[in-house]
Structures are given as structure tokens and as C-alpha cells.
Amino acid sequence: MPATEEGILRSELRWAAVSVGLVSVIMLTVIYAGLVHHINPPSNIETIDPKTLHLTGEFTEANLGTTVEPGGQVTSRIVATQFAFQPQCVVLPANRPVTLRFASPDVIHGILVTGTNVNTMVVPGYVSQVHTVFTKTGDLLMPCHEFCGLGHSQMWATVRVVPEPVFKPDADGRVGCDAR
Ligand code: CUA
């Protein structure tokens, strides 16, 4: 069939409509996932001075690891540094909302907890925060997944997910891996 100019124009308009339709479906899916299922790209913007984070504030040594806040909120604070995590192991309860907070004093690191949806970059100058619920118990590996220097492949930590009855904070609300 010989292509007339009008035919070409109609075909172009049809395909333009298809593209606009596809983009609209994708946009609506993103908006729906964000509003209804609370699935969002990382949007937590909190800054921290990488030069002093070990001296004052929440990432000082005594605050690292898992804490049950007075309201019952479980938070783990971890420093990602060349080439280790501090602490090397954190304990968290299963089937309960938990928050992981990370900061880096040196370069960009990245973390993931194997077999879970926990995955974020840790950028110096910012606090990275992840909310999750662990459903499996056991020792989960948390490697650094952002090349951060020669020791990158040795940089990993353990997330010990324990059943709720075993998760016993001390009088200060602290729970550590050696306390078991
Ligand atoms: Cu830290 Cu790779």
C-alpha cells in the first residue's frame, strides 16, 4: 500500500498516543506505589559532618549498635568506614519494624543485607536510613557493595535477626551480639 502523507501523519499520531499512554501508565504506577504501598526512592535527607560524627551526636561509639528507644522503636546505628563496619555485628528482632541508620566518615560505601530489601548507599555528609521488617531469623551477611578502596572486599558485617522472645534489651535499651 503506497504511503500517503496523511497516512504517515495518522501513523505518527497513533504511535505518539501509544508513547504518551505508556508514560502515563508508568507515572500512575509510580504515584500509586508511593502513595498506597509507601514504596519510594530514598528520600531521607539528613546531613552530618563526617569529620566529627565520631565525637558528638548519635554516631559516637557508645551509641552504635541496636537501641530500643523509649517509644519501643528499634534503631541500629552503624558507621561504615574503610574497611569495616562499626559495630561488626548488630542484633535485631524479627517481625517488627526496625530502622537502620548509617553514616560514613571517609568515602562512599554501600550496604545490602542478603536476602532482604535492605540496600542503600552510605555517602559521607549524609545519614542513610532504612526502615524494614526482617521476616527470617539467623545471621545475615551485610557486605559493602560500593568499591571503597583496597580493603573493600574485606568490608562486611553481620545482622543477627533473632525471634522476638530472644530479643532482650538491657536496662539502657541496648542489645549487642556478645550479650547473648
Ligand atoms: Cu566500603 Cu566497599
CSV table of C-alpha atoms and ligand atoms in Angstrom, one decimal:
chain,number,residue,atom,x,y,z
A,1,MET,CA,0.0,0.0,0.0
A,2,PRO,CA,1.5,3.3,-1.0
A,3,ALA,CA,2.1,5.6,2.0
A,4,THR,CA,0.3,8.9,1.6
A,5,GLU,CA,1.4,11.9,3.6
A,6,GLU,CA,-1.9,11.7,5.5
A,7,GLY,CA,-1.4,8.0,6.3
A,8,ILE,CA,2.1,8.7,7.7
A,9,LEU,CA,0.7,11.5,9.8
A,10,ARG,CA,-2.0,9.3,11.2
A,11,SER,CA,0.5,6.6,12.0
A,12,GLU,CA,2.8,9.0,13.8
A,13,LEU,CA,-0.1,10.4,15.8
A,14,ARG,CA,-1.1,6.8,16.7
A,15,TRP,CA,2.4,6.0,18.0
A,16,ALA,CA,2.7,9.3,19.8
A,17,ALA,CA,-0.6,8.4,21.6
A,18,VAL,CA,0.9,5.0,22.5
A,19,SER,CA,4.0,6.6,24.0
A,20,VAL,CA,2.0,9.2,25.9
A,21,GLY,CA,-0.2,6.3,27.1
A,22,LEU,CA,2.8,4.2,28.3
A,23,VAL,CA,4.4,7.1,30.1
A,24,SER,CA,1.1,7.9,31.8
A,25,VAL,CA,0.7,4.3,32.9
A,26,ILE,CA,4.3,4.3,34.3
A,27,MET,CA,3.8,7.6,36.1
A,28,LEU,CA,0.5,6.5,37.6
A,29,THR,CA,2.1,3.2,38.8
A,30,VAL,CA,4.9,5.2,40.5
A,31,ILE,CA,2.5,7.5,42.1
A,32,TYR,CA,0.3,4.6,43.2
A,33,ALA,CA,3.2,2.6,44.6
A,34,GLY,CA,4.4,5.7,46.5
A,35,LEU,CA,1.0,6.8,48.0
A,36,VAL,CA,-0.6,3.4,48.6
A,37,HIS,CA,2.3,1.0,49.2
A,38,HIS,CA,4.8,3.5,50.6
A,39,ILE,CA,7.5,2.3,48.1
A,40,ASN,CA,9.7,5.4,47.5
A,41,PRO,CA,13.2,6.0,46.3
A,42,PRO,CA,15.5,7.0,49.2
A,43,SER,CA,14.3,10.5,50.1
A,44,ASN,CA,15.7,10.9,53.6
A,45,ILE,CA,17.9,13.9,53.5
A,46,GLU,CA,19.7,14.4,56.8
A,47,THR,CA,23.2,15.8,56.9
A,48,ILE,CA,26.0,15.0,59.3
A,49,ASP,CA,29.6,16.3,59.5
A,50,PRO,CA,31.8,13.4,58.5
A,51,LYS,CA,34.8,14.9,60.3
A,52,THR,CA,33.1,15.0,63.7
A,53,LEU,CA,30.5,12.2,63.7
A,54,HIS,CA,32.6,10.0,66.0
A,55,LEU,CA,33.0,12.9,68.5
A,56,THR,CA,29.4,14.1,69.2
A,57,GLY,CA,25.9,13.1,68.4
A,58,GLU,CA,24.2,9.8,67.7
A,59,PHE,CA,27.2,8.1,65.9
A,60,THR,CA,29.6,8.2,68.8
A,61,GLU,CA,30.9,4.8,69.9
A,62,ALA,CA,28.6,4.4,72.8
A,63,ASN,CA,25.5,4.9,70.6
A,64,LEU,CA,26.5,2.4,67.9
A,65,GLY,CA,24.6,-0.9,67.6
A,66,THR,CA,21.0,-1.6,68.4
A,67,THR,CA,18.9,0.5,70.8
A,68,VAL,CA,15.3,0.2,71.8
A,69,GLU,CA,14.1,3.8,72.1
A,70,PRO,CA,11.7,4.8,74.9
A,71,GLY,CA,8.7,4.6,72.5
A,72,GLY,CA,9.6,1.0,71.5
A,73,GLN,CA,11.2,1.9,68.2
A,74,VAL,CA,14.2,-0.3,67.4
A,75,THR,CA,17.1,1.5,65.8
A,76,SER,CA,20.5,0.3,64.8
A,77,ARG,CA,23.3,2.8,64.2
A,78,ILE,CA,26.3,1.7,62.2
A,79,VAL,CA,29.3,3.5,60.9
A,80,ALA,CA,30.7,2.4,57.6
A,81,THR,CA,34.4,3.2,57.4
A,82,GLN,CA,37.4,2.0,55.4
A,83,PHE,CA,37.3,-1.0,55.7
A,84,ALA,CA,34.9,-2.2,58.4
A,85,PHE,CA,31.6,-1.6,59.9
A,86,GLN,CA,31.3,-0.5,63.4
A,87,PRO,CA,29.9,-2.5,65.1
A,88,GLN,CA,30.8,-5.6,63.2
A,89,CYS,CA,27.5,-7.3,64.3
A,90,VAL,CA,24.1,-6.0,65.2
A,91,VAL,CA,21.1,-7.8,66.7
A,92,LEU,CA,17.6,-7.0,65.5
A,93,PRO,CA,14.2,-8.6,66.2
A,94,ALA,CA,12.2,-10.5,63.6
A,95,ASN,CA,8.7,-9.5,62.5
A,96,ARG,CA,8.9,-6.0,64.0
A,97,PRO,CA,9.6,-2.6,62.3
A,98,VAL,CA,13.2,-1.7,62.6
A,99,THR,CA,15.3,1.3,61.5
A,100,LEU,CA,18.9,1.1,60.3
A,101,ARG,CA,20.9,4.3,60.3
A,102,PHE,CA,24.3,4.6,58.6
A,103,ALA,CA,27.0,7.2,58.4
A,104,SER,CA,30.5,7.3,56.8
A,105,PRO,CA,33.4,9.4,58.0
A,106,ASP,CA,35.5,8.8,54.9
A,107,VAL,CA,34.3,7.7,51.4
A,108,ILE,CA,31.2,6.4,49.7
A,109,HIS,CA,30.2,2.9,50.9
A,110,GLY,CA,27.1,0.9,50.1
A,111,ILE,CA,25.3,-1.8,52.1
A,112,LEU,CA,22.9,-4.5,51.5
A,113,VAL,CA,21.6,-7.2,53.8
A,114,THR,CA,21.5,-10.5,51.8
A,115,GLY,CA,18.1,-11.9,51.2
A,116,THR,CA,16.2,-8.8,52.3
A,117,ASN,CA,15.2,-5.5,50.7
A,118,VAL,CA,17.8,-3.5,52.7
A,119,ASN,CA,20.1,-1.8,50.2
A,120,THR,CA,21.4,1.7,50.3
A,121,MET,CA,24.5,3.8,49.6
A,122,VAL,CA,26.3,5.5,52.5
A,123,VAL,CA,27.6,8.8,51.4
A,124,PRO,CA,29.8,10.9,53.6
A,125,GLY,CA,27.9,14.0,54.8
A,126,TYR,CA,24.6,12.3,54.9
A,127,VAL,CA,22.8,9.8,57.2
A,128,SER,CA,21.4,6.9,55.3
A,129,GLN,CA,18.2,5.5,56.8
A,130,VAL,CA,16.3,2.3,56.0
A,131,HIS,CA,13.1,1.0,57.5
A,132,THR,CA,12.4,-2.7,57.2
A,133,VAL,CA,10.9,-5.7,58.9
A,134,PHE,CA,13.0,-8.8,58.9
A,135,THR,CA,11.0,-12.0,58.5
A,136,LYS,CA,13.8,-14.6,58.5
A,137,THR,CA,15.9,-15.2,61.6
A,138,GLY,CA,19.6,-16.0,61.5
A,139,ASP,CA,22.9,-14.4,60.8
A,140,LEU,CA,22.5,-12.3,57.6
A,141,LEU,CA,25.6,-11.1,55.8
A,142,MET,CA,25.8,-7.3,55.3
A,143,PRO,CA,28.7,-6.7,52.8
A,144,CYS,CA,29.8,-3.3,51.5
A,145,HIS,CA,28.7,-3.2,47.9
A,146,GLU,CA,30.3,0.1,46.7
A,147,PHE,CA,34.0,-0.1,45.8
A,148,CYS,CA,35.7,2.0,48.6
A,149,GLY,CA,39.3,1.1,48.3
A,150,LEU,CA,41.8,-1.8,48.5
A,151,GLY,CA,40.1,-3.3,51.6
A,152,HIS,CA,36.6,-3.2,50.0
A,153,SER,CA,36.3,-7.0,49.7
A,154,GLN,CA,37.0,-7.4,53.4
A,155,MET,CA,34.3,-5.0,54.5
A,156,TRP,CA,31.3,-6.7,55.8
A,157,ALA,CA,29.2,-7.1,59.0
A,158,THR,CA,26.6,-9.5,60.4
A,159,VAL,CA,22.9,-8.7,61.0
A,160,ARG,CA,21.7,-11.2,63.6
A,161,VAL,CA,17.9,-11.4,63.3
A,162,VAL,CA,16.5,-13.1,66.4
A,163,PRO,CA,13.0,-14.2,67.3
A,164,GLU,CA,11.1,-11.6,69.3
A,165,PRO,CA,11.3,-13.5,72.7
A,166,VAL,CA,15.1,-13.8,72.4
A,167,PHE,CA,15.4,-10.0,71.7
A,168,LYS,CA,16.1,-8.8,75.2
A,169,PRO,CA,17.3,-5.2,75.6
A,170,ASP,CA,19.3,-4.3,78.8
A,171,ALA,CA,18.2,-1.5,81.2
A,172,ASP,CA,19.5,1.1,78.8
A,173,GLY,CA,17.6,-0.4,75.9
A,174,ARG,CA,20.8,-1.7,74.3
A,175,VAL,CA,21.2,-5.1,72.6
A,176,GLY,CA,24.5,-6.4,71.4
A,177,CYS,CA,25.8,-9.5,69.7
A,178,ASP,CA,28.1,-10.6,72.5
A,179,ALA,CA,25.3,-10.2,75.2
A,180,ARG,CA,23.7,-13.5,74.2
B,1,CUA,CU1,33.2,0.0,52.0
B,1,CUA,CU2,33.4,-1.1,49.9
